[in-house]
mmCIF file with all atom_site columns, C-alpha atoms in Angstrom:
data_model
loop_
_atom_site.group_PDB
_atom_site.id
_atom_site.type_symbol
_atom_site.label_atom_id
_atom_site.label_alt_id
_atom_site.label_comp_id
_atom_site.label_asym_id
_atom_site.label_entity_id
_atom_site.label_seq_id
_atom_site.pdbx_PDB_ins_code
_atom_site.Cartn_x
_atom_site.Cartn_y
_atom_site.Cartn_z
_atom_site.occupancy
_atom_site.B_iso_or_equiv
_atom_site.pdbx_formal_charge
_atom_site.auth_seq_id
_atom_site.auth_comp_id
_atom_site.auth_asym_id
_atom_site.auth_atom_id
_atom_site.pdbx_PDB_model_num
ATOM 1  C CA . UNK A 1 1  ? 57.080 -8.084 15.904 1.00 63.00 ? 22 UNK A CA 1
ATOM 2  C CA . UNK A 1 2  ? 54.479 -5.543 15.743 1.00 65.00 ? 23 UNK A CA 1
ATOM 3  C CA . UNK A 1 3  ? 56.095 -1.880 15.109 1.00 69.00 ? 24 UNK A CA 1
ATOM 4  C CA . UNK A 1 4  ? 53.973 1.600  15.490 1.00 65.00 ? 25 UNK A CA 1
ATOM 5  C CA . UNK A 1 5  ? 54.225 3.792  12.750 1.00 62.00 ? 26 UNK A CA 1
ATOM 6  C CA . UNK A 1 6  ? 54.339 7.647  14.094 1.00 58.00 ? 27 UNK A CA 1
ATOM 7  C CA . UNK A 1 7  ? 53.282 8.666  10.737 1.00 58.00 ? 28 UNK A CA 1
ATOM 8  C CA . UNK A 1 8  ? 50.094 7.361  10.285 1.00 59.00 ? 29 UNK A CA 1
ATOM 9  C CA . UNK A 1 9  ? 48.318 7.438  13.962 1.00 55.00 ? 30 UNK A CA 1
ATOM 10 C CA . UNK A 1 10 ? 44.882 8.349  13.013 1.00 60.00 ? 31 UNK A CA 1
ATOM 11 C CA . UNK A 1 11 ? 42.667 11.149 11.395 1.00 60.00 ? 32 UNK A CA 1
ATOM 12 C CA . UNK A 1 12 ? 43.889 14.492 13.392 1.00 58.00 ? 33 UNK A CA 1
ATOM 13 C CA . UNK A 1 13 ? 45.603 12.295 16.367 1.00 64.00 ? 34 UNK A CA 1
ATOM 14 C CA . UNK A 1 14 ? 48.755 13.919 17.621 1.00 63.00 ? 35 UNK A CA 1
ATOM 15 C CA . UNK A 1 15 ? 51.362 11.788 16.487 1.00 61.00 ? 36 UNK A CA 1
ATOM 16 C CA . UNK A 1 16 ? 54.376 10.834 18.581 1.00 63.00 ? 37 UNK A CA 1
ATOM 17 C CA . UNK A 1 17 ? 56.558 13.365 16.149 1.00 62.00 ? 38 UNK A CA 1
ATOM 18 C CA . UNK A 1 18 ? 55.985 16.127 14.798 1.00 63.00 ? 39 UNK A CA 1
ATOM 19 C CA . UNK A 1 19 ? 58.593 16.152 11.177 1.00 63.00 ? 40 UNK A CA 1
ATOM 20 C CA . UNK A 1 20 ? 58.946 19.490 9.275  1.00 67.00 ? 41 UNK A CA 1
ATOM 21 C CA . UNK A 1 21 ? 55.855 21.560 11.846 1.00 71.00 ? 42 UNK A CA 1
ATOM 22 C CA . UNK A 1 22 ? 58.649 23.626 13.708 1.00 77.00 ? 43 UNK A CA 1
ATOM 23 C CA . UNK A 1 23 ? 58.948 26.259 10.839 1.00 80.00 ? 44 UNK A CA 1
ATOM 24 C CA . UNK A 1 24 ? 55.178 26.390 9.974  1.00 78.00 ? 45 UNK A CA 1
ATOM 25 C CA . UNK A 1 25 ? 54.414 26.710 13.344 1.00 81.00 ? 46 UNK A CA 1
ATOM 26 C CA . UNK A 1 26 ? 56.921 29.759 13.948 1.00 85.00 ? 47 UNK A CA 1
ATOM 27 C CA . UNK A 1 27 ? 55.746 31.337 11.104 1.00 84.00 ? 48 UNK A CA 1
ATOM 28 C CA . UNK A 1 28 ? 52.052 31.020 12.022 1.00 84.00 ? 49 UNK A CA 1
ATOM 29 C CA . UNK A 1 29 ? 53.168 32.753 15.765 1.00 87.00 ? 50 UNK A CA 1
ATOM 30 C CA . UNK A 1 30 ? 54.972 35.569 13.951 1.00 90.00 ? 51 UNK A CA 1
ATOM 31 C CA . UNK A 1 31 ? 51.214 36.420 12.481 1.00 88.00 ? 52 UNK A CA 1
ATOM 32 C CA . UNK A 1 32 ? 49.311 36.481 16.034 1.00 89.00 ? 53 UNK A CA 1
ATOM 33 C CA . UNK A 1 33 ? 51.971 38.542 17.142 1.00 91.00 ? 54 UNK A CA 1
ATOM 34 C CA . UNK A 1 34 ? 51.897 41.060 14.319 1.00 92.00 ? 55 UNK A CA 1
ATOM 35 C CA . UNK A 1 35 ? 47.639 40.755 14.534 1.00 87.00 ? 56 UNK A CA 1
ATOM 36 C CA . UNK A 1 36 ? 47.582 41.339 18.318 1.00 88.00 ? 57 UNK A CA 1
ATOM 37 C CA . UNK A 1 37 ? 50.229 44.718 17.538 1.00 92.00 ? 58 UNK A CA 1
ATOM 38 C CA . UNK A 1 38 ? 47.568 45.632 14.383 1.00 92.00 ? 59 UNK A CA 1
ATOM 39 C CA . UNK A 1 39 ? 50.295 45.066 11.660 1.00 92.00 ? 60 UNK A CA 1
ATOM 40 C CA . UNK A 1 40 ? 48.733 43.844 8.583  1.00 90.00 ? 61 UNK A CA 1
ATOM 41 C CA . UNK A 1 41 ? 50.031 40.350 7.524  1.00 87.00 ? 62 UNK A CA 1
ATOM 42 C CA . UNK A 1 42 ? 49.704 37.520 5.102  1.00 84.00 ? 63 UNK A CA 1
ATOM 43 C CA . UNK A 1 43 ? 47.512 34.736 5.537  1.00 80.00 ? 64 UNK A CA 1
ATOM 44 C CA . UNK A 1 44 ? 49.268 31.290 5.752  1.00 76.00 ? 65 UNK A CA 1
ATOM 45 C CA . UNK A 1 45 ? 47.450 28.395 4.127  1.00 80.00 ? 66 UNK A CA 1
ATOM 46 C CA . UNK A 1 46 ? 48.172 24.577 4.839  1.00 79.00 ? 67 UNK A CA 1
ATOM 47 C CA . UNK A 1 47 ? 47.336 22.502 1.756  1.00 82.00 ? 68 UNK A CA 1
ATOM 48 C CA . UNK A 1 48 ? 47.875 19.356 0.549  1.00 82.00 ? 69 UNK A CA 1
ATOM 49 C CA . UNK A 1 49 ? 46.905 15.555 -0.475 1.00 84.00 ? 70 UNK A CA 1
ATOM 50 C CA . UNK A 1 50 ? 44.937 13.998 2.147  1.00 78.00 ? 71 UNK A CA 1
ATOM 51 C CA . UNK A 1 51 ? 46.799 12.339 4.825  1.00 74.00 ? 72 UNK A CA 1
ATOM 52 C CA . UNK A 1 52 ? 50.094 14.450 4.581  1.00 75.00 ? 73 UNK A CA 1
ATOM 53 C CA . UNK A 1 53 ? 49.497 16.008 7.974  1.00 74.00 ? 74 UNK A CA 1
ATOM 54 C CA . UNK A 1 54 ? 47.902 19.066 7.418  1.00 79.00 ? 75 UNK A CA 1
ATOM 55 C CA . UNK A 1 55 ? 45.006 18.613 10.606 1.00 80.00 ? 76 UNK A CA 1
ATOM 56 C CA . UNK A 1 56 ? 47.317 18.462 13.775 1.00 78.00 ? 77 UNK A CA 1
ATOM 57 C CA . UNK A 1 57 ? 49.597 21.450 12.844 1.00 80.00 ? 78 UNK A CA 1
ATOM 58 C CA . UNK A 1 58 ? 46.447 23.348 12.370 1.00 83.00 ? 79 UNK A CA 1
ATOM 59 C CA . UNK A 1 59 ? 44.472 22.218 15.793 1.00 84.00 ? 80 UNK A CA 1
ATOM 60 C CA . UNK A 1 60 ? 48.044 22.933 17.671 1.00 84.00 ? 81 UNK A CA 1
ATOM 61 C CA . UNK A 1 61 ? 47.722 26.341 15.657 1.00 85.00 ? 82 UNK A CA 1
ATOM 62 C CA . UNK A 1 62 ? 44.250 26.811 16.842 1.00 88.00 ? 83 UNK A CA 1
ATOM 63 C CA . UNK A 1 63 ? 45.246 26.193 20.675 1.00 89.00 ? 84 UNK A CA 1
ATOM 64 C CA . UNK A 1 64 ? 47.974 28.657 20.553 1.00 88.00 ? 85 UNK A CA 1
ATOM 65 C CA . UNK A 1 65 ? 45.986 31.423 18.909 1.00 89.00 ? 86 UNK A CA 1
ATOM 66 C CA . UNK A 1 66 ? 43.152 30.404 21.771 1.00 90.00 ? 87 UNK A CA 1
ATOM 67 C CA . UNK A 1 67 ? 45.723 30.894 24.650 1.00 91.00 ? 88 UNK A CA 1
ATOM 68 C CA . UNK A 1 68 ? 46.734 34.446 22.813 1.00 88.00 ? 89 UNK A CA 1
ATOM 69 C CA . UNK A 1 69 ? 42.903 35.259 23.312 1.00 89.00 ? 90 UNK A CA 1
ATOM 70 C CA . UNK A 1 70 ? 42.705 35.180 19.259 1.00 86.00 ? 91 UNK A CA 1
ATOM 71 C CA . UNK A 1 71 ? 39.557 34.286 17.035 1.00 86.00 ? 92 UNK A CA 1
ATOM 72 C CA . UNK A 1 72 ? 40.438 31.022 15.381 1.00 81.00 ? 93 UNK A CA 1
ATOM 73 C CA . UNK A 1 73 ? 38.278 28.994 13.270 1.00 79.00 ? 94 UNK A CA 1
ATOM 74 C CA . UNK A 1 74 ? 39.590 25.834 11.647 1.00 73.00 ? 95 UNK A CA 1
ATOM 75 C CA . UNK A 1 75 ? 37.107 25.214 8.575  1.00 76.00 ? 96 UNK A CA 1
ATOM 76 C CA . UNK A 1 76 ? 37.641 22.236 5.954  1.00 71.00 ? 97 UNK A CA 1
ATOM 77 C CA . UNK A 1 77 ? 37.031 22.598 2.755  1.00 72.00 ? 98 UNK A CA 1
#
């Protein structure tokens, strides 16, 4: 029997679940909403091995700040 992993779907392929994201993701929307009031903030940084699921948290990231009408650039270094 052949069984999906939701883990592993593919470089930067939303997976079925997202484990662990709620909290980075709420802490990321605190920022745009201190940026769009002008209050200075942190930066928040994802790092990490590669393949620990740093690239869909970020493009979900980038949508959100793109709906809020905020400059986002997603750059991989």
């Amino acid at each position: 029997m052949f069984k999906v992993n939701p883990y592993h779907p593919g470089a930067g392929l939303m997976p079925t679940y997202l484990d662990r994201q709620d909290e980075n993701i709420q802490n990321v929307e605190q920022m745009f909403l201190a940026l769009m009031m002008n209050i200075p903030t942190q930066s928040f940084l994802f790092s990490g091995l590669r393949g620990v699921g740093k690239t869909v948290p970020i493009n979900q990231l980038q949508k959100i700040a793109e709906d809020k009408d905020i400059f986002c650039k997603h750059i991989e270094v």
